[in-house]
Coordinates of C-alpha atoms in Angstrom, one line a residue:
Chain A
M407 CA 47.1 41.4 -81.7
S408 CA 46.5 38.9 -84.6
L409 CA 42.9 38.8 -86.4
P410 CA 41.7 35.4 -84.9
S411 CA 42.8 36.0 -81.3
R412 CA 40.7 39.5 -81.7
R413 CA 37.7 37.6 -83.1
Q414 CA 38.1 34.7 -80.0
A415 CA 38.2 37.7 -77.7
G416 CA 35.1 39.1 -79.0
R417 CA 33.5 35.7 -78.9
R418 CA 34.3 35.4 -75.2
V419 CA 33.1 39.0 -74.4
A420 CA 29.8 37.8 -76.3
V421 CA 29.6 34.2 -74.4
V422 CA 30.1 36.4 -70.9
L423 CA 27.5 39.3 -71.9
A424 CA 24.9 36.6 -73.0
T425 CA 25.2 34.2 -69.9
G426 CA 25.2 37.4 -67.7
T427 CA 21.9 38.7 -69.5
L428 CA 20.7 35.1 -68.9
A429 CA 21.4 35.1 -65.3
L430 CA 19.9 38.8 -64.9
A431 CA 16.8 37.8 -66.5
A432 CA 16.6 34.4 -64.3
A433 CA 16.9 36.6 -61.4
L434 CA 14.1 39.3 -62.3
A435 CA 11.9 36.2 -62.9
V436 CA 12.2 34.9 -59.8
A437 CA 12.0 38.0 -58.2
L438 CA 9.1 39.0 -59.7
L439 CA 7.0 35.5 -59.8
L440 CA 7.7 34.4 -56.4
G441 CA 6.4 36.8 -53.0
P442 CA 4.1 36.7 -50.3
Q443 CA 1.2 36.9 -52.1
P444 CA 0.7 34.6 -55.3
V445 CA 0.2 36.9 -58.4
S446 CA -0.7 35.7 -62.1
P447 CA 1.8 37.6 -64.8
R448 CA -1.3 37.1 -67.2
A449 CA -3.9 38.9 -65.1
A450 CA -1.4 41.5 -64.1
L451 CA -0.9 41.8 -68.1
A452 CA -4.5 42.4 -68.4
G453 CA -4.7 44.9 -66.1
L454 CA -6.3 42.9 -63.1
E455 CA -6.2 44.4 -59.5
P456 CA -4.2 43.8 -57.2
D457 CA -1.9 41.6 -59.5
R458 CA -0.9 44.5 -61.7
A459 CA 0.2 46.8 -58.8
I460 CA 2.0 44.3 -57.1
L461 CA 3.8 42.7 -59.9
L462 CA 4.4 46.3 -62.1
G463 CA 3.8 48.5 -59.4
L464 CA 5.9 46.6 -56.0
R465 CA 8.1 44.2 -57.3
L466 CA 9.0 45.5 -60.6
P467 CA 10.6 48.6 -59.2
R468 CA 11.9 47.0 -56.5
A469 CA 13.9 44.4 -58.6
L470 CA 15.0 47.1 -61.0
L471 CA 16.7 49.1 -57.7
G472 CA 18.1 46.1 -56.3
G473 CA 19.7 45.2 -60.2
V474 CA 21.1 48.8 -60.4
V475 CA 22.6 48.9 -56.6
G476 CA 24.2 45.3 -57.1
A477 CA 25.7 46.1 -60.9
A478 CA 27.6 49.5 -59.1
L479 CA 28.9 47.6 -56.0
A480 CA 30.0 44.6 -58.1
T481 CA 31.5 46.9 -60.7
A482 CA 33.2 49.1 -58.1
G483 CA 34.5 46.3 -56.4
V484 CA 36.4 44.5 -59.3
A485 CA 37.9 48.5 -60.1
L486 CA 39.1 49.0 -56.6
Q487 CA 40.4 44.9 -56.7
A488 CA 42.5 46.3 -59.7
L489 CA 43.6 49.0 -58.5
L490 CA 44.8 48.1 -54.8
R491 CA 46.1 44.3 -56.8
N492 CA 43.9 42.9 -53.7
P493 CA 41.2 40.6 -54.0
L494 CA 40.0 41.7 -50.7
A495 CA 39.3 45.1 -52.0
E496 CA 35.7 46.3 -51.9
P497 CA 33.8 49.2 -51.2
F498 CA 32.3 48.3 -48.0
V499 CA 35.6 47.1 -46.7
L500 CA 37.5 49.9 -47.9
G501 CA 35.2 52.5 -46.1
V502 CA 33.9 53.7 -49.5
S503 CA 30.5 53.0 -48.5
G504 CA 30.7 54.5 -45.1
G505 CA 32.2 57.9 -46.8
A506 CA 29.0 57.9 -49.1
A507 CA 26.8 57.2 -46.2
L508 CA 28.7 60.2 -44.1
G509 CA 28.1 62.4 -47.4
G510 CA 24.8 61.6 -48.0
T511 CA 24.1 61.9 -44.1
A512 CA 25.6 65.4 -44.1
M513 CA 23.0 66.6 -47.0
L514 CA 20.0 65.4 -45.2
V515 CA 21.1 67.2 -42.0
A516 CA 21.9 70.3 -44.1
S517 CA 18.2 70.1 -45.5
S518 CA 17.2 69.8 -41.7
V519 CA 19.1 72.6 -40.4
L520 CA 18.1 74.9 -43.5
G521 CA 14.9 74.1 -42.8
P522 CA 13.2 71.5 -45.7
A523 CA 10.6 74.6 -46.6
S524 CA 13.5 76.4 -47.8
I525 CA 14.6 76.5 -51.1
L526 CA 18.2 75.4 -50.2
G527 CA 17.0 73.4 -47.6
G528 CA 14.7 71.6 -50.4
L529 CA 17.6 71.4 -52.6
A530 CA 19.8 69.5 -50.0
G531 CA 17.2 67.2 -48.9
S532 CA 16.2 66.1 -52.6
G533 CA 16.9 63.0 -54.0
S534 CA 19.8 63.8 -56.3
A535 CA 21.2 66.1 -53.8
V536 CA 21.9 63.3 -51.3
A537 CA 22.8 61.0 -54.1
L538 CA 25.6 63.8 -55.2
G539 CA 26.5 64.0 -51.7
A540 CA 27.0 60.4 -51.2
A541 CA 29.0 60.2 -54.5
A542 CA 31.1 63.1 -53.0
G543 CA 31.5 61.1 -49.7
A544 CA 32.7 58.2 -51.8
A545 CA 34.9 59.9 -53.6
A546 CA 36.6 61.8 -50.4
S547 CA 37.0 58.7 -48.7
T548 CA 38.6 56.7 -51.5
A549 CA 41.1 59.4 -51.8
L550 CA 41.7 59.3 -48.0
V551 CA 42.2 55.5 -48.2
F552 CA 44.7 55.7 -51.2
A553 CA 46.5 58.6 -49.8
L554 CA 46.8 56.9 -46.2
G555 CA 47.5 53.9 -47.5
R556 CA 50.9 55.0 -49.1
V557 CA 54.0 53.5 -47.1
G558 CA 57.3 54.8 -48.5
G559 CA 55.5 56.5 -51.5
R560 CA 54.2 53.1 -53.0
L561 CA 50.7 52.1 -52.3
S562 CA 50.3 49.1 -49.7
P563 CA 47.1 47.4 -50.1
E564 CA 47.3 46.0 -46.6
S565 CA 47.4 49.5 -45.0
A566 CA 44.7 50.6 -47.5
L567 CA 42.4 47.8 -46.3
L568 CA 43.0 48.8 -42.5
V569 CA 42.5 52.6 -43.1
G570 CA 39.2 51.5 -44.9
V571 CA 38.3 49.6 -41.6
V572 CA 39.0 52.2 -39.3
F573 CA 37.6 55.2 -41.4
N574 CA 34.4 52.8 -41.7
A575 CA 34.3 52.8 -37.7
F576 CA 34.8 56.5 -37.8
A577 CA 32.0 57.1 -40.2
A578 CA 29.8 54.7 -38.3
G579 CA 30.4 56.7 -35.1
L580 CA 29.8 60.4 -36.5
I581 CA 26.7 59.4 -37.9
T582 CA 25.2 57.7 -35.0
V583 CA 26.4 61.0 -33.4
V584 CA 24.3 62.8 -36.1
K585 CA 21.5 60.8 -35.4
V586 CA 21.1 61.8 -31.8
L587 CA 21.3 65.5 -33.0
V588 CA 18.8 65.6 -36.0
P589 CA 14.7 65.4 -35.1
P590 CA 13.5 61.9 -34.5
E591 CA 11.5 61.9 -37.6
Q592 CA 14.8 62.4 -39.3
A593 CA 16.4 60.1 -37.5
A594 CA 14.3 57.4 -38.6
R595 CA 14.4 58.1 -42.0
L596 CA 18.4 58.1 -41.8
L597 CA 18.0 54.8 -40.1
Y598 CA 15.8 53.2 -42.5
W599 CA 18.2 54.3 -45.4
L600 CA 21.3 53.1 -43.8
M601 CA 20.0 49.9 -42.8
G602 CA 20.9 48.8 -46.3
A603 CA 17.4 48.0 -47.3
V604 CA 16.4 47.6 -51.5
G605 CA 13.1 49.3 -50.3
Y606 CA 10.5 51.2 -52.3
A607 CA 12.8 54.3 -53.9
D608 CA 10.4 56.7 -56.1
A609 CA 10.7 57.0 -59.6
G610 CA 13.0 60.1 -59.7
A611 CA 15.6 58.8 -57.3
L612 CA 15.7 55.7 -59.6
W613 CA 16.1 57.4 -62.3
A614 CA 18.9 59.4 -61.1
G615 CA 20.7 56.5 -59.5
S616 CA 20.7 54.1 -62.5
T617 CA 22.0 57.4 -64.9
L618 CA 24.7 57.7 -62.3
V619 CA 25.4 54.2 -62.1
A620 CA 25.1 53.7 -65.9
V621 CA 27.4 56.5 -66.4
A622 CA 30.4 55.1 -64.1
V623 CA 29.8 51.2 -65.4
A624 CA 30.2 52.5 -68.8
G625 CA 33.5 54.8 -67.7
L626 CA 34.9 51.5 -66.3
V627 CA 34.1 49.5 -69.4
L628 CA 36.1 51.8 -71.3
L629 CA 39.1 51.9 -68.9
S630 CA 38.8 48.1 -68.5
G631 CA 41.7 47.7 -70.9
Q632 CA 43.9 49.9 -68.4
L633 CA 42.5 48.2 -65.6
N634 CA 44.4 44.9 -67.0
L635 CA 47.6 47.0 -67.0
L636 CA 47.2 48.7 -64.0
S637 CA 46.7 45.4 -62.1
L638 CA 50.4 44.6 -63.0
G639 CA 51.3 47.5 -61.0
D640 CA 52.4 51.1 -61.3
E641 CA 55.8 50.7 -62.8
E642 CA 55.0 48.0 -65.3
A643 CA 51.6 49.7 -66.2
A644 CA 53.9 53.3 -67.0
S645 CA 56.5 51.1 -68.7
L646 CA 53.8 49.8 -70.9
G647 CA 52.4 53.2 -71.7
V648 CA 49.9 53.7 -69.0
E649 CA 49.7 57.5 -67.8
V650 CA 49.3 56.1 -64.4
G651 CA 48.2 59.0 -62.2
R652 CA 45.5 59.9 -64.8
S653 CA 44.1 56.4 -65.4
R654 CA 43.8 56.1 -61.6
G655 CA 42.2 59.2 -61.1
A656 CA 39.6 58.1 -63.5
V657 CA 39.0 54.4 -62.2
F658 CA 38.8 56.4 -58.7
L659 CA 36.1 58.6 -59.8
A660 CA 34.0 56.1 -61.7
A661 CA 34.0 53.7 -58.7
S662 CA 33.3 56.3 -56.2
L663 CA 30.0 57.5 -58.3
A664 CA 28.9 54.3 -58.8
T665 CA 29.3 53.4 -54.5
G666 CA 27.8 56.9 -53.9
A667 CA 24.8 56.1 -56.0
A668 CA 24.4 52.6 -55.0
V669 CA 24.4 54.1 -51.2
A670 CA 22.2 56.7 -52.1
L671 CA 19.8 54.2 -53.2
A672 CA 19.9 51.2 -51.0
G673 CA 22.1 52.5 -47.9
M674 CA 25.0 50.2 -46.9
V675 CA 24.7 47.0 -48.4
G676 CA 28.2 45.0 -48.3
F677 CA 30.3 42.3 -49.7
V678 CA 28.5 42.4 -53.1
G679 CA 31.9 43.8 -54.6
L680 CA 33.6 40.9 -52.9
L681 CA 31.4 38.2 -53.5
V682 CA 30.7 38.9 -57.5
P683 CA 34.1 39.5 -59.0
H684 CA 35.7 36.7 -57.2
F685 CA 33.2 34.0 -58.7
L686 CA 33.7 35.7 -62.1
R687 CA 37.4 35.4 -61.7
R688 CA 36.8 32.4 -61.2
L689 CA 34.8 31.2 -64.3
F690 CA 36.2 33.7 -66.6
G691 CA 39.6 34.6 -65.8
P692 CA 41.3 37.7 -64.8
D693 CA 40.9 39.9 -68.1
H694 CA 39.1 43.1 -67.1
R695 CA 37.6 43.5 -70.5
L696 CA 35.4 40.4 -69.4
L697 CA 35.2 41.1 -65.7
V698 CA 33.9 44.7 -65.7
P699 CA 30.7 44.0 -68.1
A700 CA 30.2 40.4 -65.9
S701 CA 30.4 42.2 -62.9
A702 CA 27.8 44.8 -63.7
L703 CA 25.4 42.0 -65.0
F704 CA 26.0 39.3 -62.5
G705 CA 26.3 42.0 -59.7
A706 CA 22.6 43.1 -60.8
A707 CA 21.4 39.4 -60.8
F708 CA 22.8 38.5 -57.7
L709 CA 21.1 41.3 -55.5
V710 CA 18.0 40.9 -57.1
L711 CA 18.2 37.2 -56.1
A712 CA 19.7 38.1 -52.7
D713 CA 16.7 40.6 -52.0
A714 CA 14.0 38.1 -53.5
L715 CA 15.5 35.3 -50.7
A716 CA 15.3 38.4 -48.0
R717 CA 11.4 38.4 -48.8
L718 CA 10.6 34.7 -49.2
A719 CA 13.0 33.4 -46.4
F720 CA 11.5 35.3 -43.4
L721 CA 7.5 34.6 -44.6
P722 CA 6.6 33.0 -41.7
L723 CA 7.6 35.8 -39.5
G724 CA 5.8 38.1 -41.2
S725 CA 8.9 40.2 -41.6
E726 CA 11.6 40.5 -43.7
P727 CA 15.4 41.7 -43.1
P728 CA 17.3 44.2 -45.3
V729 CA 19.2 42.7 -47.8
G730 CA 22.3 44.1 -46.5
A731 CA 22.0 41.9 -43.6
L732 CA 21.8 38.7 -46.0
T733 CA 24.8 39.8 -48.0
A734 CA 27.1 40.5 -45.0
L735 CA 26.0 36.9 -43.7
A736 CA 27.2 35.4 -46.6
G737 CA 30.0 38.0 -47.4
G738 CA 32.0 38.0 -43.7
P739 CA 32.8 34.5 -43.8
F740 CA 33.7 34.7 -47.3
F741 CA 36.0 37.3 -46.5
L742 CA 37.9 35.7 -43.7
W743 CA 38.1 32.4 -46.0
L744 CA 39.9 34.8 -49.0
L745 CA 42.1 36.1 -46.5
R746 CA 43.5 33.1 -44.9
R747 CA 43.9 32.0 -48.6
T748 CA 45.4 34.9 -49.4
E749 CA 48.1 34.6 -46.7
R750 CA 48.7 31.1 -47.7
S751 CA 49.7 31.8 -51.2
A752 CA 51.7 34.8 -50.6
Chain B
M196 CA 44.6 63.0 -73.6
R197 CA 41.8 60.1 -73.7
T198 CA 41.7 59.5 -70.0
V199 CA 41.3 63.0 -69.2
T200 CA 38.7 63.3 -71.4
L201 CA 36.8 60.3 -70.2
T202 CA 37.2 61.8 -66.7
R203 CA 35.9 64.8 -67.7
A204 CA 32.8 62.9 -69.5
M205 CA 32.1 61.2 -66.6
A206 CA 32.1 63.8 -64.1
G207 CA 29.8 66.3 -66.4
A208 CA 27.4 63.5 -67.1
A209 CA 27.0 62.4 -63.6
L210 CA 26.6 66.2 -62.8
A211 CA 23.9 66.6 -65.5
A212 CA 22.0 63.6 -64.8
A213 CA 22.1 64.5 -60.7
L214 CA 20.8 67.7 -61.7
A215 CA 18.4 67.4 -64.5
L216 CA 16.4 65.5 -62.3
P217 CA 14.4 67.6 -60.1
A218 CA 11.7 65.0 -59.7
A219 CA 14.2 62.9 -57.8
R220 CA 12.8 63.1 -54.0
A221 CA 14.1 61.2 -51.1
A222 CA 11.4 62.2 -48.7
E223 CA 9.6 64.9 -49.8
G224 CA 5.8 65.3 -49.3
L225 CA 5.6 63.7 -46.1
P226 CA 2.7 65.0 -44.2
R227 CA 4.1 66.7 -41.1
G228 CA 1.5 67.7 -38.1
E229 CA -1.6 67.8 -40.3
P230 CA -3.8 64.6 -41.2
A231 CA -3.8 64.2 -44.8
W232 CA -5.6 62.3 -47.8
L233 CA -2.9 60.4 -50.0
G234 CA -3.4 58.7 -53.2
P235 CA -7.1 58.9 -55.0
K236 CA -10.5 60.1 -53.9
P237 CA -11.9 57.5 -50.9
P238 CA -15.3 55.9 -51.5
A239 CA -17.9 57.4 -49.3
R240 CA -18.2 54.4 -47.5
P241 CA -15.3 52.0 -47.5
A242 CA -16.0 48.5 -46.8
R243 CA -12.3 47.1 -46.9
V244 CA -10.2 48.7 -44.5
V245 CA -6.6 48.3 -43.6
S246 CA -5.2 49.5 -40.1
L247 CA -1.7 50.3 -39.6
A248 CA -1.5 51.3 -36.0
P249 CA -3.0 49.1 -33.0
S250 CA -4.1 52.6 -31.9
L251 CA -6.2 53.4 -35.2
T252 CA -7.7 49.4 -34.9
D253 CA -9.0 50.7 -31.6
V254 CA -10.7 53.8 -33.0
V255 CA -12.3 51.7 -35.8
L256 CA -13.4 49.5 -32.9
A257 CA -14.7 52.1 -30.7
L258 CA -16.8 53.2 -33.7
G259 CA -18.6 50.0 -34.0
Q260 CA -16.8 49.6 -37.5
G261 CA -14.8 46.2 -36.8
H262 CA -16.7 44.4 -39.4
K263 CA -14.8 46.7 -42.0
L264 CA -11.7 45.9 -41.1
A265 CA -9.5 43.7 -43.6
G266 CA -6.2 43.8 -42.2
V267 CA -4.3 45.0 -39.2
T268 CA -0.6 45.0 -38.0
R269 CA 1.4 41.9 -36.1
Y270 CA 1.5 44.4 -33.1
D271 CA -2.4 44.1 -32.8
T272 CA -3.9 42.3 -30.0
A273 CA -7.8 43.3 -29.5
P274 CA -9.7 39.9 -29.6
E275 CA -12.1 41.1 -32.4
V276 CA -9.5 41.2 -34.8
K277 CA -7.5 37.9 -34.0
P278 CA -8.5 36.3 -37.0
L279 CA -7.7 38.9 -39.3
P280 CA -4.6 38.7 -41.8
R281 CA -1.4 40.5 -40.4
V282 CA 0.5 43.1 -43.1
G283 CA 3.5 43.7 -41.2
G284 CA 4.4 45.9 -38.7
F285 CA 4.1 49.5 -37.7
L286 CA 7.3 50.7 -38.9
D287 CA 7.5 47.9 -41.7
P288 CA 4.2 47.6 -43.2
N289 CA 4.5 45.4 -46.3
P290 CA 3.1 47.0 -49.5
E291 CA 2.1 43.6 -50.7
A292 CA 0.4 42.3 -48.2
V293 CA -1.7 45.4 -47.9
L294 CA -2.4 45.7 -51.9
A295 CA -3.3 41.8 -51.6
L296 CA -6.2 42.6 -49.3
R297 CA -7.8 44.9 -52.0
P298 CA -8.8 47.4 -49.5
D299 CA -10.5 50.7 -50.3
L300 CA -9.0 52.7 -47.3
V301 CA -5.8 52.2 -45.2
L302 CA -5.4 54.1 -42.3
W303 CA -1.8 55.3 -41.1
L304 CA -0.4 56.6 -38.0
A305 CA 2.0 58.9 -39.9
D306 CA 5.5 58.6 -39.1
G307 CA 8.8 58.7 -40.9
G308 CA 9.9 54.9 -41.0
A309 CA 7.0 53.9 -43.1
W310 CA 6.8 56.7 -45.6
P311 CA 8.4 54.9 -48.6
A312 CA 6.1 52.1 -48.6
V313 CA 2.7 53.7 -47.7
Q314 CA 3.5 56.4 -50.4
R315 CA 4.2 53.5 -52.7
I316 CA 0.6 52.2 -51.6
A317 CA -1.1 55.4 -52.2
E318 CA 0.5 55.5 -55.7
L319 CA -0.8 52.3 -56.5
G320 CA -4.2 53.7 -56.0
V321 CA -5.2 52.9 -52.5
P322 CA -6.7 56.3 -50.7
V323 CA -4.6 56.3 -47.6
L324 CA -5.6 58.4 -44.7
A325 CA -2.5 59.7 -43.0
L326 CA -3.2 60.7 -39.1
P327 CA 0.0 61.9 -37.1
V328 CA -1.2 61.6 -33.5
V329 CA 0.8 63.0 -30.7
G330 CA -1.4 65.0 -28.1
V331 CA -4.9 64.8 -26.7
P332 CA -6.3 67.1 -29.3
D333 CA -5.3 64.8 -32.3
V334 CA -7.0 62.0 -30.6
L335 CA -10.0 63.4 -30.9
R336 CA -9.4 64.6 -34.2
T337 CA -8.7 61.1 -35.1
A338 CA -12.1 59.9 -33.8
R339 CA -13.9 62.3 -36.1
L340 CA -11.8 62.0 -39.1
V341 CA -11.9 58.2 -38.7
G342 CA -15.7 58.4 -38.0
A343 CA -16.1 60.7 -41.4
A344 CA -13.9 58.5 -43.4
L345 CA -16.0 55.3 -42.6
G346 CA -19.3 57.1 -43.5
D347 CA -20.4 57.3 -39.9
A348 CA -19.4 60.9 -38.9
A349 CA -21.8 61.2 -36.1
A350 CA -20.3 57.9 -34.5
G351 CA -17.0 60.1 -34.9
E352 CA -18.5 62.8 -33.2
R353 CA -20.0 60.8 -30.4
L354 CA -16.6 58.9 -29.5
A355 CA -15.0 62.3 -29.3
G356 CA -17.4 63.7 -27.1
E357 CA -17.0 60.9 -24.8
L358 CA -13.1 61.2 -24.7
E359 CA -13.4 64.9 -24.1
G360 CA -15.8 64.5 -21.2
A361 CA -13.2 61.8 -20.0
V362 CA -10.7 64.5 -20.1
A363 CA -12.7 67.0 -18.4
A364 CA -13.7 64.6 -15.6
A365 CA -10.1 63.4 -14.7
E366 CA -9.1 67.7 -14.8
R367 CA -11.7 68.1 -12.6
K368 CA -10.9 65.4 -10.3
A369 CA -7.1 66.7 -10.2
A370 CA -8.0 70.1 -9.7
G371 CA -8.9 69.4 -6.1
L372 CA -5.6 67.4 -5.4
P373 CA -2.1 68.4 -5.0
R374 CA -0.1 68.4 -7.9
R375 CA 2.8 66.1 -7.7
R376 CA 6.4 66.1 -9.7
V377 CA 6.3 62.8 -11.9
L378 CA 9.2 61.1 -13.7
L379 CA 7.5 58.8 -16.4
V380 CA 9.7 55.9 -17.1
I381 CA 9.0 54.3 -20.6
G382 CA 12.1 52.1 -21.2
R383 CA 15.0 51.3 -18.0
D384 CA 18.0 50.0 -20.0
P385 CA 18.7 52.4 -21.4
L386 CA 16.4 54.8 -19.6
V387 CA 14.1 56.6 -21.8
V388 CA 11.5 58.9 -20.3
A389 CA 8.4 60.6 -21.5
G390 CA 9.7 64.3 -22.5
P391 CA 7.9 67.4 -22.8
G392 CA 5.5 66.9 -26.2
S393 CA 5.1 63.5 -25.9
Y394 CA 1.5 62.0 -25.3
P395 CA 2.2 60.9 -21.4
D396 CA 3.5 64.2 -20.9
A397 CA -0.5 65.5 -21.8
L398 CA -2.0 62.8 -19.8
L399 CA 0.3 63.7 -16.9
R400 CA -0.8 67.2 -16.9
I401 CA -4.3 66.4 -17.3
A402 CA -4.2 63.9 -14.4
G403 CA -2.4 66.4 -11.7
G404 CA 1.1 65.8 -12.5
D405 CA 3.9 67.9 -13.5
N406 CA 6.8 66.2 -15.8
V407 CA 10.0 66.7 -14.1
A408 CA 11.5 65.7 -17.5
K409 CA 12.8 68.7 -19.4
S410 CA 14.2 68.1 -22.6
E411 CA 14.4 68.9 -26.6
R412 CA 12.8 65.8 -27.3
P413 CA 9.5 63.8 -27.1
W414 CA 11.4 60.4 -25.8
P415 CA 14.8 61.3 -24.8
V416 CA 17.5 58.9 -23.8
Y417 CA 17.8 60.3 -20.0
S418 CA 20.9 60.3 -17.8
L419 CA 19.9 58.8 -14.3
E420 CA 22.0 61.5 -12.7
Q421 CA 19.6 64.3 -14.2
A422 CA 16.8 61.7 -13.0
V423 CA 18.5 61.7 -9.4
V424 CA 18.9 66.0 -9.5
D425 CA 15.4 66.4 -11.1
D426 CA 14.4 64.5 -7.5
P427 CA 10.4 63.5 -8.4
D428 CA 8.0 63.1 -6.1
L429 CA 6.7 59.8 -7.9
V430 CA 8.0 58.0 -10.5
I431 CA 5.9 55.9 -12.9
D432 CA 6.9 52.8 -14.4
A433 CA 5.5 52.2 -17.9
A434 CA 8.0 50.1 -19.3
V435 CA 5.4 46.9 -19.0
N436 CA 7.5 45.0 -21.4
E437 CA 10.4 45.2 -19.2
P438 CA 11.0 42.4 -16.4
P439 CA 10.2 44.0 -12.7
E440 CA 13.8 43.2 -11.8
G441 CA 14.9 46.2 -13.7
L442 CA 13.4 48.5 -11.4
A443 CA 16.5 48.0 -9.1
H444 CA 18.0 50.3 -12.1
L445 CA 16.0 53.1 -10.9
S446 CA 17.0 53.0 -7.1
A447 CA 19.5 55.8 -7.1
I448 CA 16.7 58.0 -7.7
P449 CA 15.4 59.1 -3.9
A450 CA 11.5 58.6 -4.5
V451 CA 12.2 55.3 -5.6
R452 CA 14.3 54.2 -2.4
R453 CA 11.1 56.2 -0.6
G454 CA 9.0 53.3 -2.4
R455 CA 7.2 56.0 -4.4
I456 CA 7.0 54.3 -7.6
A457 CA 3.8 53.3 -9.4
R458 CA 4.0 50.2 -11.9
L459 CA 1.3 50.5 -14.7
P460 CA -0.5 47.2 -15.3
D461 CA -0.3 48.0 -19.5
D462 CA 0.8 50.5 -22.1
R463 CA -2.4 52.5 -22.5
V464 CA -0.8 55.7 -21.4
L465 CA 1.5 55.0 -24.5
R466 CA -1.6 54.2 -27.1
P467 CA -3.1 57.8 -28.1
G468 CA -6.6 56.6 -28.9
P469 CA -9.8 55.2 -27.4
Q470 CA -8.0 54.0 -24.4
L471 CA -7.8 57.6 -23.2
P472 CA -10.1 57.2 -20.3
A473 CA -8.6 54.2 -18.8
A474 CA -4.9 55.6 -19.4
L475 CA -6.1 59.0 -17.1
S476 CA -7.7 56.8 -14.3
Q477 CA -4.3 54.6 -14.3
L478 CA -2.6 57.7 -14.2
L479 CA -4.8 59.5 -11.4
A480 CA -4.6 56.4 -9.4
A481 CA -0.8 56.5 -9.8
I482 CA -0.4 60.3 -8.8
H483 CA -3.0 60.3 -6.0
P484 CA -3.1 56.9 -4.3
E485 CA -4.9 58.6 -1.2
A486 CA -7.7 59.5 -3.6
R487 CA -9.1 56.2 -4.0
T488 CA -10.2 56.7 -7.7
P489 CA -12.9 54.1 -8.1

């Protein structure tokens, strides 16, 4: 690579990072300043109540949580799309979120079976164990989707998507059965968690989750050059010197970690990994060295904004839908449109 | 290999992140069974009270302290609280709306669904009295605790005494009458009944009824076949929000075909609180129509 082009690439990364940071800052400002209660930031910073509690105690942690989840889902989405070479791939559609929900549910149930007061039971019910269970579930379902999505030894994106859809339905059925079997207060917790609501996670869970997401996103940024080659196809990537199996394994792991952490924090929020990368590909082109960091920033901005919208739009009704409902409302039709378009171009 | 190192590093870092944070807790600390104070120490005589359940609003009103209420749920229907701001529902209280009212006491009917929001309210400096209310003893205890929390322990004691008196009176009345086997329906489609351990189950026993529903859970989704096999003497329909046409659903149960079905006028038997005496007379009238309770 010649020097000028490298400088050019550097400049493009800088532009992407700057616009992404700006978008995230704008989304955070909207989420912090708009809400059911009129709040003065100056009063909050001066320590006046209830402004301080509402702004820093409620809106800020919730916006941060939304940002972490959005970054994780969008980055996982772009990685899975590169691996499957299909713009329709996405953690929710591929059943990775379903697997994560199943893993987290298994941990919660283990805690209730072992007794929440016992050491093992308490450990299984803790936020970090639920997050680990969700990450393990996400990894297992990714492995399943990619193993069963093979036709004649080659990965077929269409079959992988179908396997994902069916696995999602299976996971949902299993979780429904679990909900009937566990005690009612446990079922209420499960329901609240799986709804896909960016709610009020405590500081510990937020820390554990953001660390997992940071590790996964950093890994995917380091792998983004190889993602470019992998998206050409296995043979081409191998001929260009990529150790396909190992690289794919690393991408799997990172995408599963990100999805698992996101599901542990906010339940099933769908289609973020579809909407955000598609929009960014239009904006910045197909280079994953730009797309991966951009997905993290814009994904965060997107979900922060969507959650603020969920809070504000239904204000007159005195209620708010979980943000997962809003992303599905936007993402479902978009998925179908994308499907029609992909068919036509194929 | 670069990729292998990266994979190992990611897995290692993730494991370390998850394990090194024992502070992470998804739902630890939810008070179970016992009342508990959350958050800072409450003032001796709170002046701005937010109630997160209609039955707790009833308690505050019955204690004559309605003027202290600053906010209630969207399900509250008592005329006294009509002008008050709403702070969300029983399962989804809105922490922002609660904090904006600057309450110095929040009354919460402890339940898992609202736990993350309530926990956050307490963390942000509002005293929360968590009150698990399941059975009749809980109702009496809640009257005393809310009275004490509002700075009028004597009124709480008085209210608890009145409720206790109503229970004793209903038991006396039922003692002279035959006991009847009852199925108490909460919802018809799907069929949900009051099971052992639920509030209506306790009321039935006091009013001279034996609950035929045997299940592990307080609010089981019940199979109609099981209801037919149970063959109760009487079906009590407490699904007050469902249209009366839905009663046809239950006609497979022999008691319903014999006309032994009683529809309750309101949801008092489902509201553990000061409505207890009225709920007991409703059930007495339903179970023993021949006794003509005045």
